[in-house]
Coordinates of C-alpha atoms in Angstrom, one line a residue:
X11 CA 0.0 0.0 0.0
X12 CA 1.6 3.3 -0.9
X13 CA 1.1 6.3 0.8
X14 CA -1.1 7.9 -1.5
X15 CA -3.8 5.7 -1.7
X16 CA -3.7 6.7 2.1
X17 CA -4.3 10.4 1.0
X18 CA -8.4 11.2 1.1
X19 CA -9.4 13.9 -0.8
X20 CA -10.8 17.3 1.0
X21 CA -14.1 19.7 -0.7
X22 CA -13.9 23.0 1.3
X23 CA -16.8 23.9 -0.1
X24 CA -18.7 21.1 1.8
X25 CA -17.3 21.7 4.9
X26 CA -17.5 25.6 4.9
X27 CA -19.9 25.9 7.4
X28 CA -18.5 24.2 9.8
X29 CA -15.2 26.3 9.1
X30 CA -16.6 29.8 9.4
X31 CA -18.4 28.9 12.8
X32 CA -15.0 27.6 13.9
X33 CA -13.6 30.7 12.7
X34 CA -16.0 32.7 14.2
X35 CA -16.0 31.5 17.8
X36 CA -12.0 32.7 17.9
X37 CA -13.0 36.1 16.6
X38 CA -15.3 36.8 19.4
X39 CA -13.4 35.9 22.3
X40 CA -10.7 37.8 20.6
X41 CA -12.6 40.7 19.3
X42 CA -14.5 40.8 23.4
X43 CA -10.8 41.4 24.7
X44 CA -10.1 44.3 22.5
X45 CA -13.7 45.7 22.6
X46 CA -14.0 49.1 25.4
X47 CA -17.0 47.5 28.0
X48 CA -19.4 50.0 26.7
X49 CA -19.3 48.3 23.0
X50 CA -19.4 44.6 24.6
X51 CA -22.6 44.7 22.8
X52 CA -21.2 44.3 19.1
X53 CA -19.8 41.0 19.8
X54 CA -23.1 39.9 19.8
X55 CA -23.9 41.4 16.5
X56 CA -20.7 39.4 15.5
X57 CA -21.8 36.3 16.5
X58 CA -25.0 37.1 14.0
X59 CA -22.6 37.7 11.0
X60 CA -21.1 34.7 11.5
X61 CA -24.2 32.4 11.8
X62 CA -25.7 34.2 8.7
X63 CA -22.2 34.2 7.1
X64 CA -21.9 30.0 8.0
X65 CA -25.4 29.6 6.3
X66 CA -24.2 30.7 3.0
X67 CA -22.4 27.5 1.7
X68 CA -25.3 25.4 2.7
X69 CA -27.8 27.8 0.4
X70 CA -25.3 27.1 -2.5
X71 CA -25.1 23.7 -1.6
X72 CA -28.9 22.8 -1.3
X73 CA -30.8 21.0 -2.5
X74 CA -27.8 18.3 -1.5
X75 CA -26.5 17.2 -3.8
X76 CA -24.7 14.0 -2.4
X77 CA -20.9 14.2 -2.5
X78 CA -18.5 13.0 0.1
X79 CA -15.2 14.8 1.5
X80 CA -12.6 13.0 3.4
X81 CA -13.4 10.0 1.5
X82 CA -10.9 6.9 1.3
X83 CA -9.4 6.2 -2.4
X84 CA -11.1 2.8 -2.6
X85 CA -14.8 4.6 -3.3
X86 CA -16.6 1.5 -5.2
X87 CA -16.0 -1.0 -2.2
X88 CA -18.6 -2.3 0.3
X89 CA -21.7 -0.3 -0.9
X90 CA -24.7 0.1 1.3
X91 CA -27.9 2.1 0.9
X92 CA -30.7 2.8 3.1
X93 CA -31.7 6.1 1.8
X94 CA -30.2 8.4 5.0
X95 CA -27.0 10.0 3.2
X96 CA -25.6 6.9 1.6
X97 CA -27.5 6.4 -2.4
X98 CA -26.3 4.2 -4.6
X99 CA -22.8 5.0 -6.1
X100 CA -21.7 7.1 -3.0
X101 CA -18.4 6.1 -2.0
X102 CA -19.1 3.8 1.6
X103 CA -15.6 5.4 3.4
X104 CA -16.5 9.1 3.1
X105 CA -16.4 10.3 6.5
X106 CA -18.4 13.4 5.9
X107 CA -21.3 13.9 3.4
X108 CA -23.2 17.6 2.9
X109 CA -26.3 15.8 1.6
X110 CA -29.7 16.9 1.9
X111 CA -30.3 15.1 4.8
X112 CA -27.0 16.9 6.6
X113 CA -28.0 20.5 5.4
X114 CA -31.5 20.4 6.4
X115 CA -30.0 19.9 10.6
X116 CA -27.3 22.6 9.5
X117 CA -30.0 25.1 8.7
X118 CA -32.3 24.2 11.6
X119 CA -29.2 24.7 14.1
X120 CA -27.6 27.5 12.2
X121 CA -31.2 29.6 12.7
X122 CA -32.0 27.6 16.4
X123 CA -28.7 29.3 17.7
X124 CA -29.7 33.0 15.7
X125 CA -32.5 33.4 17.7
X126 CA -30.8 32.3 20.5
X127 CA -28.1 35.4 20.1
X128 CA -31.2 37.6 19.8
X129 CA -32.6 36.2 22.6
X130 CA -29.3 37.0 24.8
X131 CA -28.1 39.9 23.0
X132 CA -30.2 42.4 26.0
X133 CA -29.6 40.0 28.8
X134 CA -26.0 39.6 29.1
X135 CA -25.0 42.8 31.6
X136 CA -28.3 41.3 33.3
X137 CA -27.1 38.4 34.0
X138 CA -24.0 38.9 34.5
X139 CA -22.5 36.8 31.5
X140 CA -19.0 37.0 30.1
X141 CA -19.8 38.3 26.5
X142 CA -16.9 36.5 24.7
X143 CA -16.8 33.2 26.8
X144 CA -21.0 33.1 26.3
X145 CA -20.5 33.3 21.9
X146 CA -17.2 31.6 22.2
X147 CA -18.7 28.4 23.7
X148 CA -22.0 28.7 21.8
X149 CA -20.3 29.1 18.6
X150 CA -18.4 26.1 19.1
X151 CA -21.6 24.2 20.0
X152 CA -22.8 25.1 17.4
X153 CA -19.7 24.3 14.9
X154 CA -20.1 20.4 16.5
X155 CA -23.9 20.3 15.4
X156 CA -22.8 21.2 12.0
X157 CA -20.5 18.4 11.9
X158 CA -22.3 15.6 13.4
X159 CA -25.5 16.3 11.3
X160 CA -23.2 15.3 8.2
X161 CA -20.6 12.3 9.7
X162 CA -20.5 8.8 8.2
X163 CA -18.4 7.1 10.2
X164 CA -18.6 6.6 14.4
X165 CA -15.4 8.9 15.3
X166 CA -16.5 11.5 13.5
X167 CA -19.9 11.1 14.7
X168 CA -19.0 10.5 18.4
X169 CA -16.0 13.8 18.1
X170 CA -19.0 16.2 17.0
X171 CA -21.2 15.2 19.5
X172 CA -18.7 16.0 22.6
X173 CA -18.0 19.5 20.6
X174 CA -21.5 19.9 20.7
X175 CA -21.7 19.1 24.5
X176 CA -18.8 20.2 26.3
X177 CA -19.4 23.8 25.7
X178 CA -23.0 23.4 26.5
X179 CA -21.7 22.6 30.0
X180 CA -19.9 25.8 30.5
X181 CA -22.9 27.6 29.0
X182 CA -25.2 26.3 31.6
X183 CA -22.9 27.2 34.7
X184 CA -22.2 31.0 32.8
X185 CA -24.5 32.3 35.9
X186 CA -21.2 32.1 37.9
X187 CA -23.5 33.8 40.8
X188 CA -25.4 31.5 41.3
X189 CA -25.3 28.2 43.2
X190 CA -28.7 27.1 40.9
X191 CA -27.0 27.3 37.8
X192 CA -23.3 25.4 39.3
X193 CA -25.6 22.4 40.0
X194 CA -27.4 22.3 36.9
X195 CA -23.9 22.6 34.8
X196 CA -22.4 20.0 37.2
X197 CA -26.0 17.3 37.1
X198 CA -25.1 18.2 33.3
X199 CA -21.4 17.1 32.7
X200 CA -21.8 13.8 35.3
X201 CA -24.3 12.6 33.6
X202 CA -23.0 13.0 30.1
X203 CA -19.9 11.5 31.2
X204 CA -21.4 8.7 32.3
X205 CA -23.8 8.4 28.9
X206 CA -20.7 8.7 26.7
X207 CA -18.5 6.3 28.4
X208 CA -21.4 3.7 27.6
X209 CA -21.4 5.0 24.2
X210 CA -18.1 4.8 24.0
X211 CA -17.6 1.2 25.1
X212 CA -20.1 0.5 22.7
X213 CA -18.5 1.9 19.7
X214 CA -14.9 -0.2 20.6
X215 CA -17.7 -3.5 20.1
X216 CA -19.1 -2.7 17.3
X217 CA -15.4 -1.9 16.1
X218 CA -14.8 -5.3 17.3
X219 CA -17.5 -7.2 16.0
X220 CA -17.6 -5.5 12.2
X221 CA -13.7 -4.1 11.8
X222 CA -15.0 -1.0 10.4
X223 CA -16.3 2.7 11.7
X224 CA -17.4 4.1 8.3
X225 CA -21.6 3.4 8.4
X226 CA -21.5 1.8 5.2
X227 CA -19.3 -1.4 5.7
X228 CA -20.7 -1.5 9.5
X229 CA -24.1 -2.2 7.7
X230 CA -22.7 -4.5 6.0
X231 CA -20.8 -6.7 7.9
X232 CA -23.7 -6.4 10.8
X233 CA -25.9 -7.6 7.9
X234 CA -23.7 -10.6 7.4
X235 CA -23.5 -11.2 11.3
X236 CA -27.5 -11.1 11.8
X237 CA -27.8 -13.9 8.9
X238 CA -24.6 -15.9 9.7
X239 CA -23.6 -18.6 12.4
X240 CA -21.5 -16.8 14.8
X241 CA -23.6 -16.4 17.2
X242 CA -20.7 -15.2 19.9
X243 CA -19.9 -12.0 17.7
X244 CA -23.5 -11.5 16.8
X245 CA -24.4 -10.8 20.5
X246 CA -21.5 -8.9 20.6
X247 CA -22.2 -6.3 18.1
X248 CA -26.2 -6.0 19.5
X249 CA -24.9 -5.0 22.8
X250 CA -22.0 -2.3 20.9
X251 CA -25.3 -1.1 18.9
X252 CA -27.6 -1.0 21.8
X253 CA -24.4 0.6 24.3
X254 CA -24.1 3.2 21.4
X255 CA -27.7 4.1 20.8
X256 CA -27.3 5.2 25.1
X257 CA -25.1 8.4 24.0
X258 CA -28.1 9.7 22.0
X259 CA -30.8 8.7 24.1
X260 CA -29.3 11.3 27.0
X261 CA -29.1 13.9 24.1
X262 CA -32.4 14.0 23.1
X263 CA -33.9 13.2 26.7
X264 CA -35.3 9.7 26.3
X265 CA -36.7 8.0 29.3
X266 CA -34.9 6.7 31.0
X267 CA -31.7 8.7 30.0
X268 CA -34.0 12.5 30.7
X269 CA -33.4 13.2 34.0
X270 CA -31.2 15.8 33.6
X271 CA -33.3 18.2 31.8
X272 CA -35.4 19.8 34.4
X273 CA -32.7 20.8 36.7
X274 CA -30.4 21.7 34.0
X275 CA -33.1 24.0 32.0
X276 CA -33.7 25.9 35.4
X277 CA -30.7 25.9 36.1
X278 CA -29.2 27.9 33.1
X279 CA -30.0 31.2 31.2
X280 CA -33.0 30.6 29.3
X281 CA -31.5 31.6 26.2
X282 CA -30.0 28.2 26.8
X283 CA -32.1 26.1 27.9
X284 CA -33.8 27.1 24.7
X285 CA -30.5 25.9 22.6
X286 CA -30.6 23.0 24.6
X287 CA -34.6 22.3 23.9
X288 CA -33.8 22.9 20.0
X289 CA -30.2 22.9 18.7
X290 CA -28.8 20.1 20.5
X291 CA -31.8 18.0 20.6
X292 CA -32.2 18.1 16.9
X293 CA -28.2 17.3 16.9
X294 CA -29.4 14.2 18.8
X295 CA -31.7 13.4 16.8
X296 CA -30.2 13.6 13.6
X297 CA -27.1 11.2 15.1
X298 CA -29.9 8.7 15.8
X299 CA -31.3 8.6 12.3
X300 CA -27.8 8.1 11.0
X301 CA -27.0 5.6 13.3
X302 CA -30.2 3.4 12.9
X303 CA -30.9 4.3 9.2
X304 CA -27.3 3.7 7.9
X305 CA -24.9 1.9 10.2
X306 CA -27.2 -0.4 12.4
X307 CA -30.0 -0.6 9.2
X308 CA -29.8 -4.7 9.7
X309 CA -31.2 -4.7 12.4
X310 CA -33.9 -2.2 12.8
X311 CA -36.4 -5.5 13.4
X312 CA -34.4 -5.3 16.8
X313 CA -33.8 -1.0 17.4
X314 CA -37.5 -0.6 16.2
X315 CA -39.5 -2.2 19.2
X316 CA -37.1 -0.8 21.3
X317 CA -37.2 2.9 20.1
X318 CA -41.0 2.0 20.0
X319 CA -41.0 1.3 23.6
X320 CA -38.6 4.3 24.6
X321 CA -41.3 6.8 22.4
X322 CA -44.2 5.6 24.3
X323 CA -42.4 6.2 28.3
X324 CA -40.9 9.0 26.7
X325 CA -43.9 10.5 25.8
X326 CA -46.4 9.4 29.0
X327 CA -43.5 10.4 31.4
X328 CA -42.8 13.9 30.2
X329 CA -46.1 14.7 29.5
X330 CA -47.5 13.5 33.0
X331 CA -45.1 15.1 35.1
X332 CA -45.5 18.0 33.0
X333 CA -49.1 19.0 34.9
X334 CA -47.7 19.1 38.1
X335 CA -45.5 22.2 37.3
X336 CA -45.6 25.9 37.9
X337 CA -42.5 26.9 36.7
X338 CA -42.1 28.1 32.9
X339 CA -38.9 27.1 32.5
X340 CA -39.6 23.2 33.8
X341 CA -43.0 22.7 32.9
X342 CA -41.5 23.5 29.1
X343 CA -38.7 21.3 30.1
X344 CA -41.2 18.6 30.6
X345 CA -42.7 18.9 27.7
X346 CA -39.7 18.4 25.3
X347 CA -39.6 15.2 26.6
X348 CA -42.7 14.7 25.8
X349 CA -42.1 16.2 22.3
X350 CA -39.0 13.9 22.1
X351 CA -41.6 11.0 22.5
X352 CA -43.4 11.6 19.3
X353 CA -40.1 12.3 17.5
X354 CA -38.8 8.9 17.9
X355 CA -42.4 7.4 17.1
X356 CA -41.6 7.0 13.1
X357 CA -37.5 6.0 13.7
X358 CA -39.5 3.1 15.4
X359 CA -40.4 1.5 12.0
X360 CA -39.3 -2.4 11.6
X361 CA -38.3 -2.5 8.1
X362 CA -36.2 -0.4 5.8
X363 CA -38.4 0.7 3.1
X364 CA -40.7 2.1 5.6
X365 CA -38.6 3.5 7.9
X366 CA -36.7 5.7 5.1
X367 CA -40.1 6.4 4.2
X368 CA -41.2 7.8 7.5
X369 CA -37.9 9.5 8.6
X370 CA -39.8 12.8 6.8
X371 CA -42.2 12.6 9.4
X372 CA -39.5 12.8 12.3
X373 CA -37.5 15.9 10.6
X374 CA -40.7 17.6 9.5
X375 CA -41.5 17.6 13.5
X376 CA -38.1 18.5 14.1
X377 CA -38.5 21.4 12.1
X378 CA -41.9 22.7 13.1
X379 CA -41.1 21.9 16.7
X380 CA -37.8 24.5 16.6
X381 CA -39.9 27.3 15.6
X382 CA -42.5 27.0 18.0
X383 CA -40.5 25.9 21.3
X384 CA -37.9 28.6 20.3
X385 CA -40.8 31.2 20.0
X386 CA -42.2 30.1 23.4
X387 CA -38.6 30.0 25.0
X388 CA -37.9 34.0 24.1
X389 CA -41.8 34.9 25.1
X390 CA -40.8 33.6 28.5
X391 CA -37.0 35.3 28.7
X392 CA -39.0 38.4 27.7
X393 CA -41.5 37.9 31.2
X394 CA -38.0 38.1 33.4
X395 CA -39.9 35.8 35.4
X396 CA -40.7 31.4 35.2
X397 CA -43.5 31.0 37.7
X398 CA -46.9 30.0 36.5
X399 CA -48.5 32.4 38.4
X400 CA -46.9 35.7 37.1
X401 CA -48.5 35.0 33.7
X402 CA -52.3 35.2 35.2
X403 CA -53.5 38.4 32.9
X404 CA -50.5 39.0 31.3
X405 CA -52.4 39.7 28.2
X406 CA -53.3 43.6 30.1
X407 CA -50.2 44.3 30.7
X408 CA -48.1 42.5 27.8
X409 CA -50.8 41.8 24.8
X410 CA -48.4 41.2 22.3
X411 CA -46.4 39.0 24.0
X412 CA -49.7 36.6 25.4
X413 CA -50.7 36.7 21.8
X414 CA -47.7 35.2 20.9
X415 CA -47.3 32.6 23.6
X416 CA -50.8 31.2 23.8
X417 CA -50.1 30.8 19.6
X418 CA -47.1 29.2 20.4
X419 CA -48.7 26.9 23.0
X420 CA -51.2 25.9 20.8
X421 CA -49.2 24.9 18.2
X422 CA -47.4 22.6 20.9
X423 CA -50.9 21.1 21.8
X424 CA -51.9 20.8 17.8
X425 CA -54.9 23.0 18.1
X426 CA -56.3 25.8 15.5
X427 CA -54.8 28.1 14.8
X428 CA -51.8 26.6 15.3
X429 CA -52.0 24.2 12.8
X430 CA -48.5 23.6 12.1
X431 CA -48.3 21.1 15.4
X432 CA -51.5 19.3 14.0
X433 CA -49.8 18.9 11.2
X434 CA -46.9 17.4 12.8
X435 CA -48.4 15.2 14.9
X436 CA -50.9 13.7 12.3
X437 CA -47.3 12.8 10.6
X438 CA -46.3 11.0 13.1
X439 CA -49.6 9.5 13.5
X440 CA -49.2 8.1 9.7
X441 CA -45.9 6.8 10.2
X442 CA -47.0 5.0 13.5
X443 CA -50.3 3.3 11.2
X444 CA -47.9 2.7 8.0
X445 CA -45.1 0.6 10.4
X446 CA -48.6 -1.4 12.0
X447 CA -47.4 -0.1 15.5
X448 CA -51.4 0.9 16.1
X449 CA -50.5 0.2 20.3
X450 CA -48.1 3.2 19.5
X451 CA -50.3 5.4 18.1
X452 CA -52.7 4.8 20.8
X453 CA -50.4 5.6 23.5
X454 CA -49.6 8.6 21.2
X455 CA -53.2 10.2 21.3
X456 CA -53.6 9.6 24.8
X457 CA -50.8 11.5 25.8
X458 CA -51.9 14.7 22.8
X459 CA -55.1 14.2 25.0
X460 CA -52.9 14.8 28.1
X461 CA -50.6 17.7 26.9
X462 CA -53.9 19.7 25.8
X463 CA -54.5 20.3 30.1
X464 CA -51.2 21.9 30.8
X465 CA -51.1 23.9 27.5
X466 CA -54.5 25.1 27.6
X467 CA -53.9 26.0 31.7
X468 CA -51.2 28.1 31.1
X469 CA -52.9 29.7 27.7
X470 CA -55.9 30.7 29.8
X471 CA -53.7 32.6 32.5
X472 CA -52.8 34.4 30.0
X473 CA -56.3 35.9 29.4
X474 CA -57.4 35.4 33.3
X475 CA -58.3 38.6 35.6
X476 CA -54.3 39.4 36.8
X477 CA -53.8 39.5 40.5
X478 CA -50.8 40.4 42.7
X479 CA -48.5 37.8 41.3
X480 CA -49.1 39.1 38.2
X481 CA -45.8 40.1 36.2
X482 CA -45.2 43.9 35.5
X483 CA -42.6 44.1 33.0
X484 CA -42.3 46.8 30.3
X485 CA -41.3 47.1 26.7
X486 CA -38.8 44.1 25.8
X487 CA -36.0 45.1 24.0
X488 CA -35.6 45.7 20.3
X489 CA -33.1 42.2 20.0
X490 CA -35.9 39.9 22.1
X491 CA -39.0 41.5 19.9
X492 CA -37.1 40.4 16.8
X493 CA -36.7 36.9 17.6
X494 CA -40.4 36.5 18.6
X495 CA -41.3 38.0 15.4
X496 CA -38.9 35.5 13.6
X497 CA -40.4 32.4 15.1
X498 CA -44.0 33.8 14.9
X499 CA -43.8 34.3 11.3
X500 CA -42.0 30.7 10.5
X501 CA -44.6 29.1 13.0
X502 CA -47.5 31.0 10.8
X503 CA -45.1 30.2 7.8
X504 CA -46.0 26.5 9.0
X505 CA -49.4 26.5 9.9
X506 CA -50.0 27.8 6.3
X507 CA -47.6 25.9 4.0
X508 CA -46.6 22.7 5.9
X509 CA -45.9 21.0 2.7
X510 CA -42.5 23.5 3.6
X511 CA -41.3 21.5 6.4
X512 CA -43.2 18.0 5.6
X513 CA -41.3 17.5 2.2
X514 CA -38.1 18.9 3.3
X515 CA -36.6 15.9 3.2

């Protein structure tokens, strides 16, 4: 073997995105040092440059067309498709692929983390947050989303996700003042240590088992070890694949791996806990698609009943401990577990024709869900206050701003006029009838049925006579109006056009 056929070939055009943000993050803490304190404020409008800027590429990019970078000389060997990123004639050793599929998660966390700036941009001297350190680390967050949403092979995969968590650890303990926000950051980091040192052990067996890390060739040699004789290495690589699937399970909050979010979403600035709800759940989410619709693809008749099983506690658990709160920031908390429930619904398919069928149903919720849980998140940073109580006639003091939550809320519960969560959820519905998992879908409208109380509670404060608790809060600032008035117009964009967001991918 000589070394060039060692040599993989490199398209900075595919990975631009990922390189600007990069990029980026070092120019704010840099530019923050050199800034006087009294124009702090433009790093902020930096770190919007750059996100905008890092969008770019991906426009020229779309609508995907699928081409590999870092891809290993031997291109024809070992092909593999399912549908998620890997078509016929792609080369199976690429180890980074700006497909459709990849630049459809780019663009969702790429705006997810604008509206967070926005959000922040008025709240930083409030809170007391370094200005660099806070876009520094949320930058680089957001640099690992970019790069997990489009890795084909398990390092890559598994490097992107700890760039997109690490920093998120910092960002939750920013509130260096308080003791709330140190616990939340510290419940954060042991417990992602502890998920990604299972993931990790189950990578080095699936390594073991199938002698490869690129998804393509994993699929294939786990195809040949589902149909073979060895049964040994068989059980092997199912306990790597199920150890693996753990990692992702504690990023998108799947019971039992959830337990962290409440505490850690009250714990931090709820500009975020928003990222959190959004960004790096869809970064979760999109590393579970690629793992069970590319690499583990033999053996979804064994990950579908178990995602099926993880949807439906996912779902009743989040949503039934989500009556019992009367704080904002958990009770929304709550409910993106319950949200993460009806995500996973469709990746619980048992086949692969169907479940490359349904993973449009998942990403379509994925989308509509940012724009609405985003839009609720800033309503409630704009309150400066997370009890239930303080938003009992809100809608005399802050009409706008009511308007806009109860909308939002509604198109969490799937009721007119926000139709854009109807339309979700009837997705997911579909997907659950065309797999034959009816029990699922049962379990699924039971728990809509349930999420309708606490939504429609906390939308009728709004419009209830105010009393002493209720909050008094003036004119938001320019920065927070903005981002409401982003996600309002995408959620009406939504209700209106879902064909948008259900054929996106």
């Amino acid at each position: 073997m000589t070394i060039s056929s060692l040599v993989q070939n490199v398209s900075y055009a595919q990975i631009a995105a990922p390189l600007i943000i990069a990029a980026g993050a070092v120019a704010v803490l840099v530019a923050e040092v050199f800034l006087p304190v009294r124009r702090k404020q433009l790093v902020s409008w930096l770190s919007l440059v750059v996100l905008a800027g890092a969008a770019a590429p991906d426009i020229a990019l779309w609508p995907g067309r699928t081409t590999g970078t870092f891809c290993m000389p031997q291109s024809a060997a070992g092909l593999y498709s399912l549908g998620v990123g890997e078509p016929h004639g792609m080369p199976s050793t690429c180890s980074y692929v700006a497909d459709r599929f990849a630049l459809i998660f780019q663009f969702i966390a790429l705006a997810g983390a604008f509206i967070v700036v926005l959000m922040s941009a008025s709240s930083m001297k409030r809170d007391r947050i370094p200005t660099g350190e806070y876009h520094f680390l949320l930058l680089s967050s957001v640099a690992g989303v970019l790069v997990l949403a489009a890795a084909r092979d398990l390092i890559t995969l598994t490097i992107a996700l700890e760039t997109v968590s690490l920093p998120a650890f910092a960002l939750v303990g920013l509130k260096r003042w308080s003791g709330r926000s140190s616990e939340a950051a510290l419940k954060f980091f042991l417990v992602s240590v502890a998920s990604t040192a299972v993931m990790l052990f189950g990578i080095s067996l699936v390594y073991g088992a199938t002698g490869n890390v690129h998804f393509a060739p994993v699929a294939l040699h786990l195809h040949a070890l589902s149909t073979g004789s060895n049964g040994p290495m068989r059980h092997l690589a199912y306990l790597g694949v199920g150890m693996t699937l753990v990692g992702f399970g504690f990023k998108v909050s799947a019971v039992p791996f959830h337990f962290w979010t409440p505490d850690t979403y009250a714990g931090a600035p709820v500009p975020i806990a928003a990222y959190l709800s959004v960004v790096s759940k869809a970064a979760g989410f999109a590393g579970l698609i690629l793992l069970t619709g590319t690499a583990f693809s033999p053996l979804l008749d064994k990950t579908g009943p178990l995602l099926a099983v993880l949807a439906a506690l996912t779902m009743s658990l989040g949503n039934l401990v989500a009556l019992r709160q009367q704080d904002a920031v958990r009770l929304l908390a709550w409910s993106t577990i319950g949200q993460a429930g009806y995500i996973l619904v469709p990746l619980a398919a048992h086949d692969s024709v169907s479940y490359t069928k349904h993973i449009n149903a998942s990403v379509a919720y994925i989308i509509m869900y940012a724009a609405m849980n985003l839009g609720a998140f800033a309503v409630v940073h704009s309150v400066h206050t997370t009890s239930l109580d303080a938003y009992r006639g809100l809608a005399k003091t802050r009409p706008l701003a009511s308007a806009a939550l109860a909308f939002f809320l509604l198109c969490l519960a799937g009721l007119p006029p926000g139709l854009m969560g109807l339309f979700a959820k009837v997705a997911v519905f579909g997907a659950a009838a065309g797999s034959h998992l009816v029990w699922l879908a049962v379990v699924m409208a039971v728990n809509v049925v349930i999420a309708l109380y606490y939504y429609l509670s906390w939308t009728a404060r709004l419009f209830a006579a105010p009393d002493a608790a209720t909050a008094s809060v003036g004119r938001s600032p320019a920065t927070l109006r903005f981002a409401i008035g982003l996600t309002m117009v995408a959620a009406v964009l939504f209700s209106v056009w879902p064909q948008s967001a259900l054929g996106a991918f």
